[in-house]
GROMACS .gro file of N, CA and C in nm:
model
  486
    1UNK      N    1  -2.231  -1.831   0.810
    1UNK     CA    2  -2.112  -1.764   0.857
    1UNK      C    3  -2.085  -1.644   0.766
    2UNK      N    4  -2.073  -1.544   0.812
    2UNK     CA    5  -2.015  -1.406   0.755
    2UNK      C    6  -1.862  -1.403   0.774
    3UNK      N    7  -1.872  -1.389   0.584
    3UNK     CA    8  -1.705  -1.353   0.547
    3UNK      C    9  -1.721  -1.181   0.563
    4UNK      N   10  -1.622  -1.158   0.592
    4UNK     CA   11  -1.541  -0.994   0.652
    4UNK      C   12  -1.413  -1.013   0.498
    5UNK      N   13  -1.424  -0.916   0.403
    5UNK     CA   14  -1.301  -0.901   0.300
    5UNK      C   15  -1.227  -0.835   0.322
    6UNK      N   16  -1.117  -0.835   0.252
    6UNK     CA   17  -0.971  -0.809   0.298
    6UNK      C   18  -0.887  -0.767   0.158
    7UNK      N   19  -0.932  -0.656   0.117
    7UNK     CA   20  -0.819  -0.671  -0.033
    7UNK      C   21  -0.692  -0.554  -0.027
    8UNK      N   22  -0.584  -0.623  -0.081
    8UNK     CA   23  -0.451  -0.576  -0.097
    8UNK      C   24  -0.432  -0.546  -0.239
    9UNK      N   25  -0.407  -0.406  -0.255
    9UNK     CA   26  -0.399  -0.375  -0.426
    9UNK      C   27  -0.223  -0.266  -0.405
   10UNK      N   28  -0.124  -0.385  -0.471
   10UNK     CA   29  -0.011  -0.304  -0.508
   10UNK      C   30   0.016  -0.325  -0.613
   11UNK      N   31   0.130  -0.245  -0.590
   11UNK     CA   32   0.168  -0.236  -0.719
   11UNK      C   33   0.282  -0.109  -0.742
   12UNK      N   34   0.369  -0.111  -0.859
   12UNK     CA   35   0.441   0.012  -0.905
   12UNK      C   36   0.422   0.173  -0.852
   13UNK      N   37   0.496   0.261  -0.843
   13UNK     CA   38   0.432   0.410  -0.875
   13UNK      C   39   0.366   0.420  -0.982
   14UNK      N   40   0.250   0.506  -0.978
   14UNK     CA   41   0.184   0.586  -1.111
   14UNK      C   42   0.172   0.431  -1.142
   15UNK      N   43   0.117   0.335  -1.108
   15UNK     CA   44   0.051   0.211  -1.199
   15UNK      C   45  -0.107   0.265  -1.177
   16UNK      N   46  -0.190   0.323  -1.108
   16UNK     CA   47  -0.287   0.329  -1.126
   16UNK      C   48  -0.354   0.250  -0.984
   17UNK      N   49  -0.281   0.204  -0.902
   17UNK     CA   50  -0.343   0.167  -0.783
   17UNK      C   51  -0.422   0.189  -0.672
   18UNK      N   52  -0.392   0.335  -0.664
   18UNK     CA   53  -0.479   0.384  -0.538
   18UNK      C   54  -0.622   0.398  -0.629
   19UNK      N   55  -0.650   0.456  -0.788
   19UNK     CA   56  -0.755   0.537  -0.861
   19UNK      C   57  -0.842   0.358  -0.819
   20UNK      N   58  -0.773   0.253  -0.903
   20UNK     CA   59  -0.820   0.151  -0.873
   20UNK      C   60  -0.872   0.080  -0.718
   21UNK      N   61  -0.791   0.112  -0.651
   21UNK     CA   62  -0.835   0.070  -0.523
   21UNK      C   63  -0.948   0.144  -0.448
   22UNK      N   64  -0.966   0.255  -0.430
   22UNK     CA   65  -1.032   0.395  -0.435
   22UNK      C   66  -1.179   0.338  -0.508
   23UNK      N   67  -1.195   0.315  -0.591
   23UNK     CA   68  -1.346   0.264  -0.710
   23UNK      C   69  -1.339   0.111  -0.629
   24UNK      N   70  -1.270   0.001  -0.647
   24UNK     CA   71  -1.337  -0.109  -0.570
   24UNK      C   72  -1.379  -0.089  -0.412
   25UNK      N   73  -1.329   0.000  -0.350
   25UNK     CA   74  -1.371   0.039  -0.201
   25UNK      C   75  -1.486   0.068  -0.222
   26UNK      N   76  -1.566   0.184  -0.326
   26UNK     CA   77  -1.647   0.234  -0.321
   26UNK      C   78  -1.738   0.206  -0.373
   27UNK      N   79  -1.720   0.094  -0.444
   27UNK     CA   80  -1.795  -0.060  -0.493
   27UNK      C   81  -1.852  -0.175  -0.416
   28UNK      N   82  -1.766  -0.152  -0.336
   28UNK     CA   83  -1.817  -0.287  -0.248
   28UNK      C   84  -1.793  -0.264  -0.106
   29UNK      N   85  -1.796  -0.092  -0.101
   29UNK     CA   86  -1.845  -0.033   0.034
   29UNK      C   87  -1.775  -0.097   0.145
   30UNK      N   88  -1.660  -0.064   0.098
   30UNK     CA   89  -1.579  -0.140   0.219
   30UNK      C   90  -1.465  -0.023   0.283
   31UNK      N   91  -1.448  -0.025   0.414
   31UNK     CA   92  -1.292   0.129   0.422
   31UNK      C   93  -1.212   0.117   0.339
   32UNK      N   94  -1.174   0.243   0.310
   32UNK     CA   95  -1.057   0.247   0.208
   32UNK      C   96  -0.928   0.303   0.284
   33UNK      N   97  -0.795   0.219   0.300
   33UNK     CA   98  -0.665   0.248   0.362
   33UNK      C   99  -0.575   0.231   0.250
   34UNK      N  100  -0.518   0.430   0.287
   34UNK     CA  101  -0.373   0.397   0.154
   34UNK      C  102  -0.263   0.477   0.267
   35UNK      N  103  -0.167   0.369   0.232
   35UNK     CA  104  -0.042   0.407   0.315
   35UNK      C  105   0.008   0.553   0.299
   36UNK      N  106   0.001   0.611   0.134
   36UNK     CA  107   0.074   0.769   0.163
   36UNK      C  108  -0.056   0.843   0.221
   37UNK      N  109  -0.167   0.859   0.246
   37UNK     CA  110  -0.271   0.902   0.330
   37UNK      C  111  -0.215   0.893   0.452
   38UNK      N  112  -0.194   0.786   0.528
   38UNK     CA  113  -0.177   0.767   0.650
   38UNK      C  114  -0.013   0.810   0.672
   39UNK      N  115   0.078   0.811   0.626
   39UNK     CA  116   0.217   0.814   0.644
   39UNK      C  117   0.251   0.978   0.582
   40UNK      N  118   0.209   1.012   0.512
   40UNK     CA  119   0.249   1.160   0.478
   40UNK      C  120   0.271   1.240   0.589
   41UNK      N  121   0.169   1.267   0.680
   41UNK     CA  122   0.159   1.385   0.774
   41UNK      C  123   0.283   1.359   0.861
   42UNK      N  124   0.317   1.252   0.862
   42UNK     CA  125   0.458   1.220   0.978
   42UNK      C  126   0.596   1.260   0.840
   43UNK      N  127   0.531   1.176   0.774
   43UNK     CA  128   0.692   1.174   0.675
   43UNK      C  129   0.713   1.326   0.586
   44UNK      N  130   0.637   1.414   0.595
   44UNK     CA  131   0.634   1.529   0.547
   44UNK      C  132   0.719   1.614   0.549
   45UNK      N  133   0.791   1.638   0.706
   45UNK     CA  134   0.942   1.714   0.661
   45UNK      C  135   1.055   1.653   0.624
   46UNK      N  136   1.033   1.532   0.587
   46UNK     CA  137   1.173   1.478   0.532
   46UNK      C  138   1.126   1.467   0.359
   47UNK      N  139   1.000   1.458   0.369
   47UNK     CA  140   0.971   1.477   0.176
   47UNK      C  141   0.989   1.606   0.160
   48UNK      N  142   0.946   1.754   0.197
   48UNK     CA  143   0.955   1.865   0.189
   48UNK      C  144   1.155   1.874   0.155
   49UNK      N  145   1.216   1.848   0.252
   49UNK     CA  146   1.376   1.866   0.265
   49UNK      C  147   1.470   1.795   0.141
   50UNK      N  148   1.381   1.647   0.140
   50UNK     CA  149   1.414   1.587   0.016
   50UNK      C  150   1.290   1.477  -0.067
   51UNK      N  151   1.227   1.535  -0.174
   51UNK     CA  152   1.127   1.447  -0.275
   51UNK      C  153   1.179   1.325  -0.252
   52UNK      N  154   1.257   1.283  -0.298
   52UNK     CA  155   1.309   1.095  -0.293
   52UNK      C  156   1.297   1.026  -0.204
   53UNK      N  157   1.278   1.103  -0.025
   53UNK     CA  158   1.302   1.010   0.062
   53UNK      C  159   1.288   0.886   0.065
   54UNK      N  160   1.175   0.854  -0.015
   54UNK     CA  161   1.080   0.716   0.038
   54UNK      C  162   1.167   0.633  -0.070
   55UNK      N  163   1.271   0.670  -0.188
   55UNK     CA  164   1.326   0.573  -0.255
   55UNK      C  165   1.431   0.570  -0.193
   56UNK      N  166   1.467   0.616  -0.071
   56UNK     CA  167   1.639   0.670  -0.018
   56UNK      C  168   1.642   0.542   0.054
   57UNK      N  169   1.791   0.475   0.088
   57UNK     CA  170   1.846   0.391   0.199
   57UNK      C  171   1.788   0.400   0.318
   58UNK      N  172   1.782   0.534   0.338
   58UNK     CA  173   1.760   0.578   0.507
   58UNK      C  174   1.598   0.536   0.547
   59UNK      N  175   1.573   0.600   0.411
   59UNK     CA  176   1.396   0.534   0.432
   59UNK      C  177   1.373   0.426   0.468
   60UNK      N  178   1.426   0.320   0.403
   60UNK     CA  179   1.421   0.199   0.358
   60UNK      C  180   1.468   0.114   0.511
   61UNK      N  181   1.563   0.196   0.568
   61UNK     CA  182   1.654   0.161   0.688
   61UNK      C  183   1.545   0.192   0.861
   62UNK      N  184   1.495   0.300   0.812
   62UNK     CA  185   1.429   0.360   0.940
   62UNK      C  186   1.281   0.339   0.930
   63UNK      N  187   1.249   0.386   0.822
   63UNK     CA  188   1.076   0.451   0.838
   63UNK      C  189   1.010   0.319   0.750
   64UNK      N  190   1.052   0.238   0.626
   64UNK     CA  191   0.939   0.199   0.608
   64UNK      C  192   0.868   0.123   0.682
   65UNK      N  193   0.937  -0.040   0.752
   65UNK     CA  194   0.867  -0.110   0.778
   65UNK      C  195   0.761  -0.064   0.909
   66UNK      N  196   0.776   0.060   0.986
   66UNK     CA  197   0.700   0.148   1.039
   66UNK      C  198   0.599   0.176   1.013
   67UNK      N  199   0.580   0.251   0.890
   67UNK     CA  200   0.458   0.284   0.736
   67UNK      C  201   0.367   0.113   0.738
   68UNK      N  202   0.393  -0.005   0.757
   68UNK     CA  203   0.385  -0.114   0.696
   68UNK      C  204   0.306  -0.136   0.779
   69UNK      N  205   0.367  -0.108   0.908
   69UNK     CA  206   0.309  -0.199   1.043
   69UNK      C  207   0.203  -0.107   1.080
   70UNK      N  208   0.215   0.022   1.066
   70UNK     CA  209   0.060   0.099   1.060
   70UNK      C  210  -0.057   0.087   1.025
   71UNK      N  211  -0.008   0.059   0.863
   71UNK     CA  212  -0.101   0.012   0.790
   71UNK      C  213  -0.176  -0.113   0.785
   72UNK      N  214  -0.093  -0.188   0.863
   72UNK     CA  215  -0.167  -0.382   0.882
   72UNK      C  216  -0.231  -0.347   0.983
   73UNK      N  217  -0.207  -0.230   1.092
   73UNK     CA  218  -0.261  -0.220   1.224
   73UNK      C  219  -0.412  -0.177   1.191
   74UNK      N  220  -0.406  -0.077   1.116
   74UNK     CA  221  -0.548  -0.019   1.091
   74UNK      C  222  -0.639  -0.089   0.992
   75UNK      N  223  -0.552  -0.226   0.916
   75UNK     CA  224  -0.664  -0.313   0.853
   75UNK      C  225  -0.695  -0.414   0.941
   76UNK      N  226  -0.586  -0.487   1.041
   76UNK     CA  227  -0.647  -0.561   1.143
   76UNK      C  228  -0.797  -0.490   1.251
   77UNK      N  229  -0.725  -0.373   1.264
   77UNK     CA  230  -0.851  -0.260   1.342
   77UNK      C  231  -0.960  -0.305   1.217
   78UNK      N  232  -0.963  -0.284   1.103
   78UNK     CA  233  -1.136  -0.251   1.037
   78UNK      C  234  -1.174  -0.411   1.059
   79UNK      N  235  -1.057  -0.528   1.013
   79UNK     CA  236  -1.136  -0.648   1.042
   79UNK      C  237  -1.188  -0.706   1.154
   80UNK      N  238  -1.129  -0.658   1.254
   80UNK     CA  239  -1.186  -0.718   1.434
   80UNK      C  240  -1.270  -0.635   1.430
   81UNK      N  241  -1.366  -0.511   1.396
   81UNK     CA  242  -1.491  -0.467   1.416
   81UNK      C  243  -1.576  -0.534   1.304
   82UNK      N  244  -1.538  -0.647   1.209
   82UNK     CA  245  -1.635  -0.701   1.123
   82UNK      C  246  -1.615  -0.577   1.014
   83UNK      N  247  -1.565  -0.474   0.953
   83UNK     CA  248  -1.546  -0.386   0.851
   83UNK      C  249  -1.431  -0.422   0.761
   84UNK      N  250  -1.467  -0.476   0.678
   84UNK     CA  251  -1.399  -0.555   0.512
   84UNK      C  252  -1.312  -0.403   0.475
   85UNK      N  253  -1.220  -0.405   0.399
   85UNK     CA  254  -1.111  -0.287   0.342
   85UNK      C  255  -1.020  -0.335   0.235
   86UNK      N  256  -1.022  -0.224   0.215
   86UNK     CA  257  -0.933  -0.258   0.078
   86UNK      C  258  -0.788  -0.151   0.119
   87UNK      N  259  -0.658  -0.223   0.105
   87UNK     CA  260  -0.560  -0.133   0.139
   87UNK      C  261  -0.469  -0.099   0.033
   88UNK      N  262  -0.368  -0.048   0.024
   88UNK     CA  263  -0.343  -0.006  -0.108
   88UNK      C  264  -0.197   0.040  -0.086
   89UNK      N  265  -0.107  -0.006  -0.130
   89UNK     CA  266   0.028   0.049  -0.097
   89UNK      C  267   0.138  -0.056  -0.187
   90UNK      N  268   0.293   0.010  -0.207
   90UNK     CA  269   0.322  -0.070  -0.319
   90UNK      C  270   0.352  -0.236  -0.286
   91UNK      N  271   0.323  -0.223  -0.145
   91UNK     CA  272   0.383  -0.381  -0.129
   91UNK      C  273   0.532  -0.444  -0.205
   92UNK      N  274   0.574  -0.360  -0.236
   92UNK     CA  275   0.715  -0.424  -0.302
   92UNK      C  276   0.762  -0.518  -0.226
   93UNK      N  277   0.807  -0.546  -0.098
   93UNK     CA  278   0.918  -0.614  -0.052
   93UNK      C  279   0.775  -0.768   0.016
   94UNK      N  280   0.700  -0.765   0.058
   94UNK     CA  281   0.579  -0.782   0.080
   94UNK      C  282   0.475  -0.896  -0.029
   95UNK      N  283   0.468  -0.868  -0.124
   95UNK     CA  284   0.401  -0.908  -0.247
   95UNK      C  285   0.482  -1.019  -0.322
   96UNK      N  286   0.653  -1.031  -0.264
   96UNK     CA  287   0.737  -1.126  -0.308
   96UNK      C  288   0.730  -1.252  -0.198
   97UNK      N  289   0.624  -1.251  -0.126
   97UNK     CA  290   0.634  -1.380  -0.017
   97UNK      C  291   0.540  -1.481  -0.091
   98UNK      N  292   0.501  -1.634  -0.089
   98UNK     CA  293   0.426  -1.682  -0.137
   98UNK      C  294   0.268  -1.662  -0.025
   99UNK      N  295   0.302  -1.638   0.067
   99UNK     CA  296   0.127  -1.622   0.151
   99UNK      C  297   0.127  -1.477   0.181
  100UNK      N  298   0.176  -1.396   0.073
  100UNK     CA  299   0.107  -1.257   0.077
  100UNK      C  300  -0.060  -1.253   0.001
  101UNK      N  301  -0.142  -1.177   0.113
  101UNK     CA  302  -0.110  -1.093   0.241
  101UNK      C  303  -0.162  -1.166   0.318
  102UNK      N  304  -0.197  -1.290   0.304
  102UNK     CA  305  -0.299  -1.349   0.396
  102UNK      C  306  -0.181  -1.411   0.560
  103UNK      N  307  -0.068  -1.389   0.524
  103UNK     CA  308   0.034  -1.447   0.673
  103UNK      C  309   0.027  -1.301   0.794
  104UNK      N  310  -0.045  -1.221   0.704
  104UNK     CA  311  -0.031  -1.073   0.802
  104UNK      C  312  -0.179  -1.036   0.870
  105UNK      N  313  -0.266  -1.165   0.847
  105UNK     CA  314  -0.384  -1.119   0.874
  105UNK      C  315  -0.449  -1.299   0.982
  106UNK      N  316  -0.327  -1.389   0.970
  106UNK     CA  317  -0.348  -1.500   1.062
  106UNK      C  318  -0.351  -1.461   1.188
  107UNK      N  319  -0.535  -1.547   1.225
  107UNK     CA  320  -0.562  -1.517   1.336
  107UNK      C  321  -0.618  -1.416   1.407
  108UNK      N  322  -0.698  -1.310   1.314
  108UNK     CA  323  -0.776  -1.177   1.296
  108UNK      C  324  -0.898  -1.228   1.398
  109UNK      N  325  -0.890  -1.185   1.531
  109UNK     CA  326  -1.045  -1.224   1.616
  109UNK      C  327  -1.102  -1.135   1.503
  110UNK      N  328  -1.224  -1.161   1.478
  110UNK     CA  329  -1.367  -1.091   1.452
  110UNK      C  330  -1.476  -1.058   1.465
  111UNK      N  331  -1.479  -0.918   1.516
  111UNK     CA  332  -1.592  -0.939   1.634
  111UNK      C  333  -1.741  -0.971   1.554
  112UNK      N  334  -1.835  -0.990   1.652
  112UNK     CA  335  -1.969  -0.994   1.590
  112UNK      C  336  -2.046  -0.942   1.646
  113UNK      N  337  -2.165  -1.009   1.591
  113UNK     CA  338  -2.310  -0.883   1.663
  113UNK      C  339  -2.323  -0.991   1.813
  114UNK      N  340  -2.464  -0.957   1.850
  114UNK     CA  341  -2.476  -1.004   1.962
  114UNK      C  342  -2.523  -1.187   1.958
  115UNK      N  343  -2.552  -1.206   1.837
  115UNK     CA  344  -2.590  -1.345   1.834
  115UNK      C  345  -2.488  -1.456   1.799
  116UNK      N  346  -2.492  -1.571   1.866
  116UNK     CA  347  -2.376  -1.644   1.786
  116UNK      C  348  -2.346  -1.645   1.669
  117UNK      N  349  -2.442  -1.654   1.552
  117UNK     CA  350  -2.421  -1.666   1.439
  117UNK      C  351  -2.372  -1.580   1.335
  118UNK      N  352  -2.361  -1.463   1.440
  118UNK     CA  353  -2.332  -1.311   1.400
  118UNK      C  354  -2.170  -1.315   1.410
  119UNK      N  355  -2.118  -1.408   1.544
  119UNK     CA  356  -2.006  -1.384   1.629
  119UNK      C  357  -1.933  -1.440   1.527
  120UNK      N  358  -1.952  -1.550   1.421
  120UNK     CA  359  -1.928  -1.645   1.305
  120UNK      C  360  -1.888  -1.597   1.212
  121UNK      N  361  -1.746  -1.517   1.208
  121UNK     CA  362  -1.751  -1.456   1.113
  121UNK      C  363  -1.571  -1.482   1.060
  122UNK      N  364  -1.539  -1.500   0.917
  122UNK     CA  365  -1.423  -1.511   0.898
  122UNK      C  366  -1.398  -1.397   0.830
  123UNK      N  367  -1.248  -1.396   0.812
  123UNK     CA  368  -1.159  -1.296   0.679
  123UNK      C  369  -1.142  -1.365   0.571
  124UNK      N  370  -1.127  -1.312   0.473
  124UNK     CA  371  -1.119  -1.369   0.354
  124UNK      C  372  -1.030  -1.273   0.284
  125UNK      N  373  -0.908  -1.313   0.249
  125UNK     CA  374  -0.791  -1.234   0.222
  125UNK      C  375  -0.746  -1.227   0.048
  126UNK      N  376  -0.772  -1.125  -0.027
  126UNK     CA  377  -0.755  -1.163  -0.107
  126UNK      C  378  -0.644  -0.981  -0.193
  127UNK      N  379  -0.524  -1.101  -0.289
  127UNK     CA  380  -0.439  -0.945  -0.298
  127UNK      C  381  -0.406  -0.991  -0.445
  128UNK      N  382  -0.433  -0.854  -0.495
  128UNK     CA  383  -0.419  -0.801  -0.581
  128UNK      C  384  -0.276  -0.725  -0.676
  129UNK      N  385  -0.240  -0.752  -0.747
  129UNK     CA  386  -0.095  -0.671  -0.870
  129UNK      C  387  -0.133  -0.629  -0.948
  130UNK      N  388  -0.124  -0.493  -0.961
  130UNK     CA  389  -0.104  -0.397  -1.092
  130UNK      C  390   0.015  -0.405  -1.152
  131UNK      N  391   0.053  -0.449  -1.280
  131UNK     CA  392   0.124  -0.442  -1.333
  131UNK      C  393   0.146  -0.369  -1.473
  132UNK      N  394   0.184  -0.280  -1.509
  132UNK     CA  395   0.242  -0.178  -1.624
  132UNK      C  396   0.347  -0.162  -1.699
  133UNK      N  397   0.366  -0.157  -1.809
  133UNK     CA  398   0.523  -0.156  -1.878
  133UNK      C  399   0.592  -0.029  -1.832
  134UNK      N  400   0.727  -0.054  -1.843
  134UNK     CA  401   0.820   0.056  -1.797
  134UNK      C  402   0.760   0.201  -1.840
  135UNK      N  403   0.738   0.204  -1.991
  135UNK     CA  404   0.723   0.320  -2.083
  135UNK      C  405   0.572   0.366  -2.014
  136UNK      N  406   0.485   0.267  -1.990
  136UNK     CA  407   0.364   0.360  -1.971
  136UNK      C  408   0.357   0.418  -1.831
  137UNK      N  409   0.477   0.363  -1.722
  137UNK     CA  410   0.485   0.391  -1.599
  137UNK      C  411   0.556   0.549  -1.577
  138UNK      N  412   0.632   0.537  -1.701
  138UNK     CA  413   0.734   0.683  -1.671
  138UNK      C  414   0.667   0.793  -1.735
  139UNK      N  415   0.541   0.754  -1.835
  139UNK     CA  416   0.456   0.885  -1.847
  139UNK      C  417   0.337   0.884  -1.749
  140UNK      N  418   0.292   0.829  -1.663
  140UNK     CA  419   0.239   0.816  -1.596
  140UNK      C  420   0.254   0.927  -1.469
  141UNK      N  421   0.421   0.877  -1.465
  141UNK     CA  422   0.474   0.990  -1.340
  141UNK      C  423   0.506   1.117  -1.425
  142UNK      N  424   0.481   1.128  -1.509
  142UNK     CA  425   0.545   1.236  -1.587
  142UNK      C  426   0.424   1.354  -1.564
  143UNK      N  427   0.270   1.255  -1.631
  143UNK     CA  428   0.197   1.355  -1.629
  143UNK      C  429   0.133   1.375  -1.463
  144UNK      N  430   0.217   1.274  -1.337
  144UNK     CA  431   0.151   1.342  -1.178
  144UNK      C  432   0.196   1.437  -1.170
  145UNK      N  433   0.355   1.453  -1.196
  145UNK     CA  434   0.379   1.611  -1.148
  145UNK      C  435   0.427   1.571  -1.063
  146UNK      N  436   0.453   1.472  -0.938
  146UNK     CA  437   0.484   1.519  -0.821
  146UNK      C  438   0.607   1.548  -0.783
  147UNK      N  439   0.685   1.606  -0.699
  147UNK     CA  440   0.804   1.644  -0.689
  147UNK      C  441   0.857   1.521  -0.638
  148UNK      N  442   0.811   1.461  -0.571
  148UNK     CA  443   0.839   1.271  -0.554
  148UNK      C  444   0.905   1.200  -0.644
  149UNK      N  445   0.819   1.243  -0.764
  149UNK     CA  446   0.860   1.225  -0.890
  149UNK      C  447   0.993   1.224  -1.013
  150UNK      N  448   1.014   1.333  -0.925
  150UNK     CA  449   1.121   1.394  -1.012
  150UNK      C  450   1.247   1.311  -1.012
  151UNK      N  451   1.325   1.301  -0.962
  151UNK     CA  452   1.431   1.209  -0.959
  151UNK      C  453   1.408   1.102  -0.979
  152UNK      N  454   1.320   1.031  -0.993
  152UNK     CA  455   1.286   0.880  -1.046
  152UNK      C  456   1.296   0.888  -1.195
  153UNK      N  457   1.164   1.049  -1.232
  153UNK     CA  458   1.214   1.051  -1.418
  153UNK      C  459   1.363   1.093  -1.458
  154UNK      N  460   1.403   1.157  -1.411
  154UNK     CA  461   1.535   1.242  -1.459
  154UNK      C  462   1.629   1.088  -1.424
  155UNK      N  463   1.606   1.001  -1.297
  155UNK     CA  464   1.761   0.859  -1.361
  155UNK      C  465   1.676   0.736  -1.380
  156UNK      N  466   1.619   0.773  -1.477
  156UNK     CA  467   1.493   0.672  -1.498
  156UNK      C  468   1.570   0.506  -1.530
  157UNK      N  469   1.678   0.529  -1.558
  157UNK     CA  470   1.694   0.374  -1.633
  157UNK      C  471   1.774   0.299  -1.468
  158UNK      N  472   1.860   0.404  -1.419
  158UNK     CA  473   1.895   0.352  -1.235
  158UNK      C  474   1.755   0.294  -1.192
  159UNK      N  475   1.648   0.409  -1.177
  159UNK     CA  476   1.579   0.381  -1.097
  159UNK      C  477   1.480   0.223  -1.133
  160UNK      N  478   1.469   0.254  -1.251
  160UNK     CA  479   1.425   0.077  -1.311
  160UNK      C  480   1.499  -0.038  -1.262
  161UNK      N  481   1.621   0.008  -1.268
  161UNK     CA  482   1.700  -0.109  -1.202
  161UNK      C  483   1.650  -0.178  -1.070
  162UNK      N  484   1.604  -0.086  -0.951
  162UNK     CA  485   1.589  -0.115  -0.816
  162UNK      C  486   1.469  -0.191  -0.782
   0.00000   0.00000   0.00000
């Protein structure tokens, strides 16, 4: 029987997750899916208008679980063609369930080749936490630069709070 993999790598901003996720994809040759890849081009004039969106209420209210359900869509898509992935996003709200990520992937048909034994194929779900101290997280974002960024360093001890 052919296992089909399934890895979930979150974690913090600026923890180092996508660089990490990005090298095990390309390790073990599997698609690589990262949520701000896929979600930018839509969420772009509201980051342009305001950097913070994605830490804002409204975000949180409207667009993420949107971003979420995209992203399970296009790893369910790589696993029903038999293509293993590694996805990559912070999983915050997500990563606090006890059957994360494997409750988002119950029941994945998988297709196979033309032979039965081919057709035999499971998922194998396995997720991953980056975890970083406060201090090495806020130079982290310090040295991205991104304008994303900015208001997270400037109320850095609020934004720790959340």
């Amino acid at each position: 029987m052919k296992q089909v993999l399934s890895v979930f790598v979150s974690g913090p901003p600026a923890s180092g997750k996508t660089t990490f996720a990005r090298g095990l994809a390309r390790r073990l040759n599997l698609s690589f899916i990262d949520l701000d890849t896929l979600s930018e081009p839509f969420l772009r004039p509201y980051l342009l208008q305001y950097p913070g969106y994605k830490d804002s209420q409204e975000y949180r209210d409207t667009m993420r679980d949107r971003e979420y359900e995209a992203l399970m869509r296009l790893v369910r898509d790589n696993l029903e063609v038999g293509k293993g992935c590694v996805a990559v996003a912070p999983f915050s709200k997500e990563r606090n369930s006890v059957d994360f990520p494997s409750r988002y992937l119950k029941d994945v048909p998988v297709a196979g080749g033309g032979t039965d034994a081919e057709a035999e194929m499971r998922v194998r779900t396995v997720g991953l936490v980056i975890s970083i101290t406060p201090e090495q997280q806020r130079i982290n974002l310090q040295r991205r630069g991104a304008k994303r960024d900015i208001e997270k360093i400037e109320r850095w001890d609020e934004y720790r709070r959340t």
